[in-house]
Structures are given as C-alpha cells and as structure tokens.
PDB file of C-alpha atoms and ligand atoms in Angstrom:
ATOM      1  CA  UNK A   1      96.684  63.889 133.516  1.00 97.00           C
ATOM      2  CA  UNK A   2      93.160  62.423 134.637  1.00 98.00           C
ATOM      3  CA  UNK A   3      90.252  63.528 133.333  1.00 98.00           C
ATOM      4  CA  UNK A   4      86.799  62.622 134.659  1.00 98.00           C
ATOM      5  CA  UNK A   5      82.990  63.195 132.858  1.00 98.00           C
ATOM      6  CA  UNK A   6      80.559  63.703 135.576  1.00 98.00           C
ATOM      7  CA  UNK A   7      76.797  64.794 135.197  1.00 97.00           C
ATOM      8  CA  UNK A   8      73.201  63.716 135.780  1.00 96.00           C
ATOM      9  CA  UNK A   9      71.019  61.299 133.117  1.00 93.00           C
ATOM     10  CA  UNK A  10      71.057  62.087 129.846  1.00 92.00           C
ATOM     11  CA  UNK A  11      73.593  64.858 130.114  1.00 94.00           C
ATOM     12  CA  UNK A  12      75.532  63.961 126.673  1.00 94.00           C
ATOM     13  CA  UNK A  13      78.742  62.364 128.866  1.00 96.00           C
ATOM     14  CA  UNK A  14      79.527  59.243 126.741  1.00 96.00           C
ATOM     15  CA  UNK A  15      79.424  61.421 123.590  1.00 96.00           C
ATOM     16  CA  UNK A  16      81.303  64.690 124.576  1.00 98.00           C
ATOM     17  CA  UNK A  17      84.249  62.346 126.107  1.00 98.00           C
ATOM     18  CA  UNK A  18      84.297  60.026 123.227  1.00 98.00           C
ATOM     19  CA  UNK A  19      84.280  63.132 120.720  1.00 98.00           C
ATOM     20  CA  UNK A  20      87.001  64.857 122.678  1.00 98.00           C
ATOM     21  CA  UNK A  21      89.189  61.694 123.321  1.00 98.00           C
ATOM     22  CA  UNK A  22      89.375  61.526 119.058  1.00 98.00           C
ATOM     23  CA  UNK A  23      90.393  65.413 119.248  1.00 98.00           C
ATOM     24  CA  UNK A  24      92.869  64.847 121.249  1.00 97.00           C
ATOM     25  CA  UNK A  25      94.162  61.936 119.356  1.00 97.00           C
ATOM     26  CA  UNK A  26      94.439  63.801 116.396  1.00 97.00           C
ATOM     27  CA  UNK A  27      96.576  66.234 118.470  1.00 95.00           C
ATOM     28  CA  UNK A  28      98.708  63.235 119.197  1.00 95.00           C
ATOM     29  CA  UNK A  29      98.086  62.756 122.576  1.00 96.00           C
ATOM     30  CA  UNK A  30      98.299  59.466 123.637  1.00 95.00           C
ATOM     31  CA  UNK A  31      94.557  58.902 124.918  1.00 98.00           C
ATOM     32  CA  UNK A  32      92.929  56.025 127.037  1.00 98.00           C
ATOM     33  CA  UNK A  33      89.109  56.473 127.097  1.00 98.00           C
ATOM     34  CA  UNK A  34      87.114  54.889 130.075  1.00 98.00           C
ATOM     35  CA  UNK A  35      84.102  54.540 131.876  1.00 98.00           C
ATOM     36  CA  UNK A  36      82.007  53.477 134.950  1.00 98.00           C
ATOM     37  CA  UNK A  37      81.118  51.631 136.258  1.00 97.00           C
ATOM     38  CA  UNK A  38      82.675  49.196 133.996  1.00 97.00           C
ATOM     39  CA  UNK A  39      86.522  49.656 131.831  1.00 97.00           C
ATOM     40  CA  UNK A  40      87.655  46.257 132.507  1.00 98.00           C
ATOM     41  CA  UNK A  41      86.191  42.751 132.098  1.00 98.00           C
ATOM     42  CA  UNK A  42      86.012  42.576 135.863  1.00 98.00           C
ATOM     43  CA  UNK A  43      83.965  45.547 135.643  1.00 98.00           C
ATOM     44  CA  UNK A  44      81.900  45.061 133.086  1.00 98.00           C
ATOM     45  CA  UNK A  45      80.627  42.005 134.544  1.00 98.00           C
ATOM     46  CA  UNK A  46      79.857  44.004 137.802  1.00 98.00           C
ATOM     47  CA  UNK A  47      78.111  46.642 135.633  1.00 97.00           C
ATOM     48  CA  UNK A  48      75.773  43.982 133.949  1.00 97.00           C
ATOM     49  CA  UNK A  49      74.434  43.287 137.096  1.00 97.00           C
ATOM     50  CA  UNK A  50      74.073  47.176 138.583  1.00 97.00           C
ATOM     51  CA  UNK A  51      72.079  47.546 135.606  1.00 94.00           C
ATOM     52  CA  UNK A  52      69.983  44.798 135.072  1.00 94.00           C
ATOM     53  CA  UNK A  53      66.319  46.128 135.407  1.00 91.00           C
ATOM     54  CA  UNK A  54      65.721  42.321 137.448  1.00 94.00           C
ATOM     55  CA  UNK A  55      67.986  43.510 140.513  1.00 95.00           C
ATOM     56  CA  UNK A  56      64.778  45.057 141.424  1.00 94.00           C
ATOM     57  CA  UNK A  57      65.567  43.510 145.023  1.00 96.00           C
ATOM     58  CA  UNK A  58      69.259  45.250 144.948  1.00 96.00           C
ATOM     59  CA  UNK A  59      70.173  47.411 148.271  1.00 97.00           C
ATOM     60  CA  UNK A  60      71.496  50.476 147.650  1.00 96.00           C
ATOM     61  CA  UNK A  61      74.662  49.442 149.940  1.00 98.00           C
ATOM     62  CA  UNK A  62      75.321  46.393 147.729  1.00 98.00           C
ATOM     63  CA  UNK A  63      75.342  49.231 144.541  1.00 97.00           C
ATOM     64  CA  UNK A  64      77.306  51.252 146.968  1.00 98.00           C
ATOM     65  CA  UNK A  65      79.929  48.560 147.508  1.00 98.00           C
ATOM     66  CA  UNK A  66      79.305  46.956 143.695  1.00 98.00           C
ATOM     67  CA  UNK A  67      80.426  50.602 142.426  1.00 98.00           C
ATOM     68  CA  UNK A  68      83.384  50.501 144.743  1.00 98.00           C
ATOM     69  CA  UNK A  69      84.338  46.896 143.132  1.00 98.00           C
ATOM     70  CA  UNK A  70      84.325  47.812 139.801  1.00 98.00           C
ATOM     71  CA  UNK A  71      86.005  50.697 140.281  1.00 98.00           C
ATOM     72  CA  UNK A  72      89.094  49.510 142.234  1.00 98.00           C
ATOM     73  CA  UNK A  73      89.582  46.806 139.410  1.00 98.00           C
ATOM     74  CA  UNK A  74      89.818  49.670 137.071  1.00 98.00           C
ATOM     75  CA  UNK A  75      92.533  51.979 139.140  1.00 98.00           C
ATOM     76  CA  UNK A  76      94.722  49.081 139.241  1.00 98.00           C
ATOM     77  CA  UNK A  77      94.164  47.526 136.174  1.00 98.00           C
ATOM     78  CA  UNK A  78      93.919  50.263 133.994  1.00 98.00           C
ATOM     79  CA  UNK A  79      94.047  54.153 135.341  1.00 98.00           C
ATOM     80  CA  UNK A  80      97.583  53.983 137.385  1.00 98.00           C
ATOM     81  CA  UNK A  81      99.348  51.597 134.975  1.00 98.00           C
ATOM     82  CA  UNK A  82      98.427  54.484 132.134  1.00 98.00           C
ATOM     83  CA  UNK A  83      99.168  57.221 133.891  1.00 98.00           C
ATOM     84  CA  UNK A  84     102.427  56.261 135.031  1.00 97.00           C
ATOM     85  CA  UNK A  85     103.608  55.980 131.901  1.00 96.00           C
ATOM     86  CA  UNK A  86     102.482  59.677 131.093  1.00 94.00           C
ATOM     87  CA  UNK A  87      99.410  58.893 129.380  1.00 95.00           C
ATOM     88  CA  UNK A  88      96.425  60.914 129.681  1.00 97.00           C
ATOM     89  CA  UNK A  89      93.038  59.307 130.859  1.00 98.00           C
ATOM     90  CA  UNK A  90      89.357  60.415 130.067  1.00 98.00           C
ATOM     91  CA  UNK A  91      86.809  58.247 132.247  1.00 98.00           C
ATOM     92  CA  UNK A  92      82.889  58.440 131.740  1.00 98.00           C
ATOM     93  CA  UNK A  93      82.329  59.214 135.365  1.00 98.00           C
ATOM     94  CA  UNK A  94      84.304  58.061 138.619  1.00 98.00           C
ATOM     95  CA  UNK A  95      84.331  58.416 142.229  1.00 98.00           C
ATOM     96  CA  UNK A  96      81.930  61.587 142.289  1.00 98.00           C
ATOM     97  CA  UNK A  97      79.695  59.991 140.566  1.00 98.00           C
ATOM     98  CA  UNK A  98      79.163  57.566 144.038  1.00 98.00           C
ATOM     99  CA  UNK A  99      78.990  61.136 146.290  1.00 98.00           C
ATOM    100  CA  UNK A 100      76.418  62.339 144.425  1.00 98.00           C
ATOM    101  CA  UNK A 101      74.206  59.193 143.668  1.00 97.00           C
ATOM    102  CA  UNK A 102      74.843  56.858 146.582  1.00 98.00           C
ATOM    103  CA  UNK A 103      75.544  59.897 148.488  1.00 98.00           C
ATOM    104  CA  UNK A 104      72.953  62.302 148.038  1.00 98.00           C
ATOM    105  CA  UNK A 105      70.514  60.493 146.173  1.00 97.00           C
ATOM    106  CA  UNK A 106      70.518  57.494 148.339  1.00 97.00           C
ATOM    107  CA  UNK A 107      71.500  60.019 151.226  1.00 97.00           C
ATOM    108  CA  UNK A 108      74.080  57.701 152.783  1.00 98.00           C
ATOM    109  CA  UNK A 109      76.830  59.638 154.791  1.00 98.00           C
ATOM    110  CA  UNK A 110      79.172  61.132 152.538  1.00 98.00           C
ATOM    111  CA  UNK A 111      82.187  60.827 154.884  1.00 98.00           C
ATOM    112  CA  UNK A 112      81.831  57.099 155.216  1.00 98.00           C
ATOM    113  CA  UNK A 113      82.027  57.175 151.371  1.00 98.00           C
ATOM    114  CA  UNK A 114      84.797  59.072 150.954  1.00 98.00           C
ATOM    115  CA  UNK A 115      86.497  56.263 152.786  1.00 98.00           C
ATOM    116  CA  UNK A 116      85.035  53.591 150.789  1.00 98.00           C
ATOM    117  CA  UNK A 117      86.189  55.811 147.516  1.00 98.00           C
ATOM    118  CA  UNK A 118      89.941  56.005 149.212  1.00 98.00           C
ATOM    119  CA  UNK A 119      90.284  52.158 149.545  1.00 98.00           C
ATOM    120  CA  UNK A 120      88.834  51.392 146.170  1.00 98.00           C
ATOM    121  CA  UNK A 121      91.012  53.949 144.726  1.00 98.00           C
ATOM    122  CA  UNK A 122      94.537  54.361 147.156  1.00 98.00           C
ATOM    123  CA  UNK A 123      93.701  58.110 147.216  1.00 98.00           C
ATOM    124  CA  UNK A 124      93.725  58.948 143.298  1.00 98.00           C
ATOM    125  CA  UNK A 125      91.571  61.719 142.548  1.00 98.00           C
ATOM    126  CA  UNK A 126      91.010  63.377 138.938  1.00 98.00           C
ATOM    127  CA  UNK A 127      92.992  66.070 138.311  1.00 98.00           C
ATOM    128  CA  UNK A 128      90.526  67.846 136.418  1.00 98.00           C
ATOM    129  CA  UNK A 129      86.728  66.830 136.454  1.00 98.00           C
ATOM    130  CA  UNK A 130      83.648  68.190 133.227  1.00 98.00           C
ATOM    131  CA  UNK A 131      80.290  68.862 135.002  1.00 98.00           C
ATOM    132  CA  UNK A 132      78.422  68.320 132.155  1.00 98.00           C
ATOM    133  CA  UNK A 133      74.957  69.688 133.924  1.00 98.00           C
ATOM    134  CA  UNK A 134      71.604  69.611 132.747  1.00 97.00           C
ATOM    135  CA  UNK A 135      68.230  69.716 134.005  1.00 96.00           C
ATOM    136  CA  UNK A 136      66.735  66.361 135.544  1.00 95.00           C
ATOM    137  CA  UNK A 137      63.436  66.627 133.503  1.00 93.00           C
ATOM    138  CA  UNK A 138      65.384  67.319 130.584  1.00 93.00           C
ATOM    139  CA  UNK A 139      67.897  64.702 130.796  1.00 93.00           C
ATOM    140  CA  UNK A 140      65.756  61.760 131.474  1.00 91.00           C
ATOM    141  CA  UNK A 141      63.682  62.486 128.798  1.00 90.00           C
ATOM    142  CA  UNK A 142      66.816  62.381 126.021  1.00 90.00           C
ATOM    143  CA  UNK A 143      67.826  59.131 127.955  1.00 87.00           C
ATOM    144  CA  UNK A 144      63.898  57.578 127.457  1.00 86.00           C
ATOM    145  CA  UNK A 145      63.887  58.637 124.101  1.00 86.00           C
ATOM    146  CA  UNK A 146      67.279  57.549 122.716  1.00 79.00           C
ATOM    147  CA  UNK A 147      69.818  55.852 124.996  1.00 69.00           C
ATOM    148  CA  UNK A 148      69.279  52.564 127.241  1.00 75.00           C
ATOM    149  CA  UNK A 149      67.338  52.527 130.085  1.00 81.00           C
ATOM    150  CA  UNK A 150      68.892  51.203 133.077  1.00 84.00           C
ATOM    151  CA  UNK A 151      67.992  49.928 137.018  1.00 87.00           C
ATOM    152  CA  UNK A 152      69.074  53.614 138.217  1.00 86.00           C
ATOM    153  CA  UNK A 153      67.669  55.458 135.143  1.00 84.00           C
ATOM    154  CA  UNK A 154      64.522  54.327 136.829  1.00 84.00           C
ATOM    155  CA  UNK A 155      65.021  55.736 140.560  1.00 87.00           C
ATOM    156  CA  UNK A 156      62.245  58.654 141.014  1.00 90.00           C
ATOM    157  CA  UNK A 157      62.592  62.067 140.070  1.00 93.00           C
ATOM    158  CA  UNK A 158      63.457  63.017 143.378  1.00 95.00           C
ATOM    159  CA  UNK A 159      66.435  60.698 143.582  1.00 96.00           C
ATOM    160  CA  UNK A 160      67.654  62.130 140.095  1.00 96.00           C
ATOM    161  CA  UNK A 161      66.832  65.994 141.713  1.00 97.00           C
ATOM    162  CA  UNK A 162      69.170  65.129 144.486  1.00 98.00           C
ATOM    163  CA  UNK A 163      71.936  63.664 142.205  1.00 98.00           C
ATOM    164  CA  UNK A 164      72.103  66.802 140.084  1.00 98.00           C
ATOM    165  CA  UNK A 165      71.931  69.131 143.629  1.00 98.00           C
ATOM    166  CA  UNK A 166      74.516  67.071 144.481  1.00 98.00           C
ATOM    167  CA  UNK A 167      77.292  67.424 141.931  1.00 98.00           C
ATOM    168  CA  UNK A 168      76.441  70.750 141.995  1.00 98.00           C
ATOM    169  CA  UNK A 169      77.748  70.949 145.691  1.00 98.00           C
ATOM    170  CA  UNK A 170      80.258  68.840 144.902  1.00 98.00           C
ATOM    171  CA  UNK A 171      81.777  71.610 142.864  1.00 98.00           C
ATOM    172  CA  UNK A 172      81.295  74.275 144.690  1.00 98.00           C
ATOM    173  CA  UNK A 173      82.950  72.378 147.391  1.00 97.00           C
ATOM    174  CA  UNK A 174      86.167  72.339 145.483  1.00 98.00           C
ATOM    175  CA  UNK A 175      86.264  74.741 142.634  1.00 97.00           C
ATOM    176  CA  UNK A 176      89.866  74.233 141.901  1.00 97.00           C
ATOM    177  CA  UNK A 177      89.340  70.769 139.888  1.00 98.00           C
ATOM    178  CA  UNK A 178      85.463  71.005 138.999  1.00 98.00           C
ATOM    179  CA  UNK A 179      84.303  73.409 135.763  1.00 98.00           C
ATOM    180  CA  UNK A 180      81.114  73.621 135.620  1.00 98.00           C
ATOM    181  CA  UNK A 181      79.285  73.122 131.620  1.00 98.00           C
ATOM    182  CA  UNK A 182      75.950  74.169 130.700  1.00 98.00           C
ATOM    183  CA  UNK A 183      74.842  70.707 128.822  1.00 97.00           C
ATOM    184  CA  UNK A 184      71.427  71.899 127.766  1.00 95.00           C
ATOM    185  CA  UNK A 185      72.974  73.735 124.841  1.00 96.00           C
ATOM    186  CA  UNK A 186      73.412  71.800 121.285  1.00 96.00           C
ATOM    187  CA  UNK A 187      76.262  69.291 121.717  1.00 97.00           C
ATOM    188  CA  UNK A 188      78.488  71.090 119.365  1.00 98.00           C
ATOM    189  CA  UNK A 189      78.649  73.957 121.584  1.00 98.00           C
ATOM    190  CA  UNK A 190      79.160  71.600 124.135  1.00 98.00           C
ATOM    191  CA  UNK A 191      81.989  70.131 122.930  1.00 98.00           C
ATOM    192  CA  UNK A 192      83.134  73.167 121.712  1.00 98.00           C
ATOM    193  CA  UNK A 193      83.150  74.245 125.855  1.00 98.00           C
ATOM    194  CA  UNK A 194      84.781  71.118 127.120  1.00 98.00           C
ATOM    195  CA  UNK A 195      87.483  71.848 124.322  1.00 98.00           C
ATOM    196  CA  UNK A 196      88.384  74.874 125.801  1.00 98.00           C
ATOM    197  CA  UNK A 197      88.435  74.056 129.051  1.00 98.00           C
ATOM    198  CA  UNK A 198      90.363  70.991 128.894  1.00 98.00           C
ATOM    199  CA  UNK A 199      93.199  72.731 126.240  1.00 97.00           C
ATOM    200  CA  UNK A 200      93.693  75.455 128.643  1.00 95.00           C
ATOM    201  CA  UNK A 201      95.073  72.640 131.140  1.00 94.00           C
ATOM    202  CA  UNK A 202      96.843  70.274 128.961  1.00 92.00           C
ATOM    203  CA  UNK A 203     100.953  70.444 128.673  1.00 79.00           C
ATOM    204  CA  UNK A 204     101.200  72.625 125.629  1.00 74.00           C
ATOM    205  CA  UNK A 205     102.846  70.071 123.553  1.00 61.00           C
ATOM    206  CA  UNK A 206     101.337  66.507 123.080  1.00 61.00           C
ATOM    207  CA  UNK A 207     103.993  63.748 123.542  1.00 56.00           C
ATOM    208  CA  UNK A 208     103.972  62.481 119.763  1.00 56.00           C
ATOM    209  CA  UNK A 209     103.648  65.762 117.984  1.00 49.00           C
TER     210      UNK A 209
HETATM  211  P1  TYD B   1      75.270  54.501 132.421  1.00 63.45           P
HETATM  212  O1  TYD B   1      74.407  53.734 131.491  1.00 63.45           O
HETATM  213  O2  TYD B   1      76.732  54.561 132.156  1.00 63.45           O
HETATM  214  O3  TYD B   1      74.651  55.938 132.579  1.00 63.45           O
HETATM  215  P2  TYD B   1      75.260  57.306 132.127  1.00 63.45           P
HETATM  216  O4  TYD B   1      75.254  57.256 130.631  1.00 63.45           O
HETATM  217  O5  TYD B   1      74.301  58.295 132.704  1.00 63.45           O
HETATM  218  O6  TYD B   1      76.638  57.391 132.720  1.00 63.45           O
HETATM  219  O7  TYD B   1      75.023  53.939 133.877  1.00 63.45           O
HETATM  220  C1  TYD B   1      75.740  54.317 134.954  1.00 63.45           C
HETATM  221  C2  TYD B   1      74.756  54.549 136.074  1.00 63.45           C
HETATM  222  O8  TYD B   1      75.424  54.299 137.304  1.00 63.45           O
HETATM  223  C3  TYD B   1      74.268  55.973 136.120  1.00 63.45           C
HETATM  224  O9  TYD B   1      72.901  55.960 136.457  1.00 63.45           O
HETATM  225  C4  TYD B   1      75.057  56.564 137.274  1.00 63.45           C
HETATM  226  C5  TYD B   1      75.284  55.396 138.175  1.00 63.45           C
HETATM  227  N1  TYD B   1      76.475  55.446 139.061  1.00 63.45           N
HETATM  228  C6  TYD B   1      76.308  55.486 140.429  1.00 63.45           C
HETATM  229  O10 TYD B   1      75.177  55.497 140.928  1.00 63.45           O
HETATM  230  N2  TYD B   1      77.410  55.495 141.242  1.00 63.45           N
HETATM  231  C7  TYD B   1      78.681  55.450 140.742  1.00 63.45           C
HETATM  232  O11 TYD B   1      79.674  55.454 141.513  1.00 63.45           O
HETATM  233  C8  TYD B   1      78.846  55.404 139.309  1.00 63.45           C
HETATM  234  C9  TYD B   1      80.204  55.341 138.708  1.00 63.45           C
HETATM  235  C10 TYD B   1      77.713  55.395 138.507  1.00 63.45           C
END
C-alpha cells in the first residue's frame, strides 16, 4: 500500500508521517518512510538546489521539470522495488504536490502535468493520500518560526493561497483516495485523525505480527 502526506506550508507533514510510520512499526508493519522532493541521493542533490534561497533566477518550468527528476529517481529506485515486495510506503508529499504548486500556484496547465507526472512515475498513483490542511497565514507563520525556510517558502501569499485552493480541488476531484484532515488542531489530535483513517484501510493483520 502507498501512502502519500500532502498539505500546504507548515501543515505538520514531516512530523505526523514520521510519528505514524513508528506506529506502524510497532504494529509490525514493515514501513519505508519517504519524502519529496528528495528520498534518494539522486534526489537529494536535486532538492539542494530547488531549495537554495540563491536560485533566485530559477524558472518555475525548470522546478517543474527538477520536481519531475527527483521524483522519477525515487519510483524506480525506491517506491516500486518496496512495494513489490509487499511493503508499505509513507512519502512526505508526491505527485499532487506538483498539481497544486506548479499547477495552481504557478498556474501552468494541469493536463500537461499530469503527463509530465505519468512519465516520471509509469502511472503509479498513491493508493491512499492525508490532506493535512491548514490555513496559509497560519502555516507560514509555524514554518517562519520553527522549521527551515526555503526558495518556495518564500513565493507570495497569493501563490501559497492558490496551493492550498488547490489541493483542496484536488480532493474533491477524486474523493475516493483523498481524506481530508483539519491540521490546525494540536498535533496529537492530528495524529490521532491520520491514525484512524489510515487503520481503517490497512490489511487487518501486519505481515510480521
Ligand atoms: P520542504 O522543506 O519539504 O517543505 P514541506 O515541509 O512543506 O514539505 O520543501 C518542499 C517544497 O517543495 C514545498 O514548498 C513544496 C514544494 N514542492 C513543489 O512545489 N512541487 C512538488 O512536486 C513537490 C514534491 C514539492
């Protein structure tokens, strides 16, 4: 099973998936945390440079096709090879994360990204995806305050108002794999959401119980 962690800035992603990939450890499921852009060396070198507050002179296609990169180096390298051995996979955003920033924050055409996200990926799509949302305002000031600050932390509020419209389209769009999580609650209730959610889906037995 494939699990993906999408949401605006600051929405508590990195935390909630690393909290609930240790859960489900302790359950004995046999876990493979991830993120993006990043999750291999490959892409970790790629997300150096999508970060780097220098790049002021980046385009957004070269992110566009940069995020595309990284992420078809960690399908191959990582995701498929994992899966097909039964293993479940968390990942700290993925494609949707491309629709809703490149897409509608950078308002490129989402159709001609969905083909971009296709080759980088041969098609595989999450089978489950966390929208972990929460407020633009809200979120960029927890990211200011605590986490790093990045090249795209640093788009303008509008960008970041678009991104969160966007993923929240993105689930209505296809309500089938998307739940939707309030994220502007304290994390433990937070966690204590994406728990439930994600149990509820999981084969009742874990592999090494
Ligand atoms: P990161 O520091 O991981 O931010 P976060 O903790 O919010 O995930 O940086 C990833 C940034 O890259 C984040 O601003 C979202 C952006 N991004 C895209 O614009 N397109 C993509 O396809 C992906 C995967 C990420």
């Amino acid at each position: 099973m494939f699990i993906t962690f999408e949401g605006p800035e600051g929405s508590g992603k990195t935390r909630q998936a690393a909290t609930l990939a240790d859960f489900l450890r302790q359950q004995g499921y046999d876990v493979l945390l991830t993120r993006e852009p990043g999750g291999t060396q490959i892409g970790d070198q790629i997300r150096a440079i999508l970060s780097d507050l220098k790049n002021v002179s980046m385009r957004p296609r070269t992110e566009t096709l940069l995020f595309q990169a990284s992420r078809a180096q960690l399908v191959e390298e990582v995701i498929r090879p994992r899966l097909e051995t039964g293993g479940l996979v968390l990942s700290d955003r993925y494609a949707d994360s491309t629709l809703a920033y490149q897409g509608y924050g950078h308002c490129f055409d989402l159709d001609e990204l969905r083909a971009l996200i296709r080759f980088a990926t041969g098609g595989l799509s999450p089978d489950l995806t966390l929208l972990l949302d929460v407020e633009v305002e809200t979120g960029l000031r927890r990211k200011m305050s605590g986490g790093e600050w990045n090249r795209l932390d640093a788009y303008d509020l509008e960008f970041h108002r678009r991104v969160r419209a966007g993923f929240l389209e993105l689930a209505r769009l296809e309500p089938h794999r998307w739940v939707l999580i309030d994220a502007g609650q304290p994390p433990d209730a937070v966690q204590a959401a994406v728990r439930e959610v994600v149990m509820e889906r999981l084969p009742a037995r874990p592999k090494r119980a």
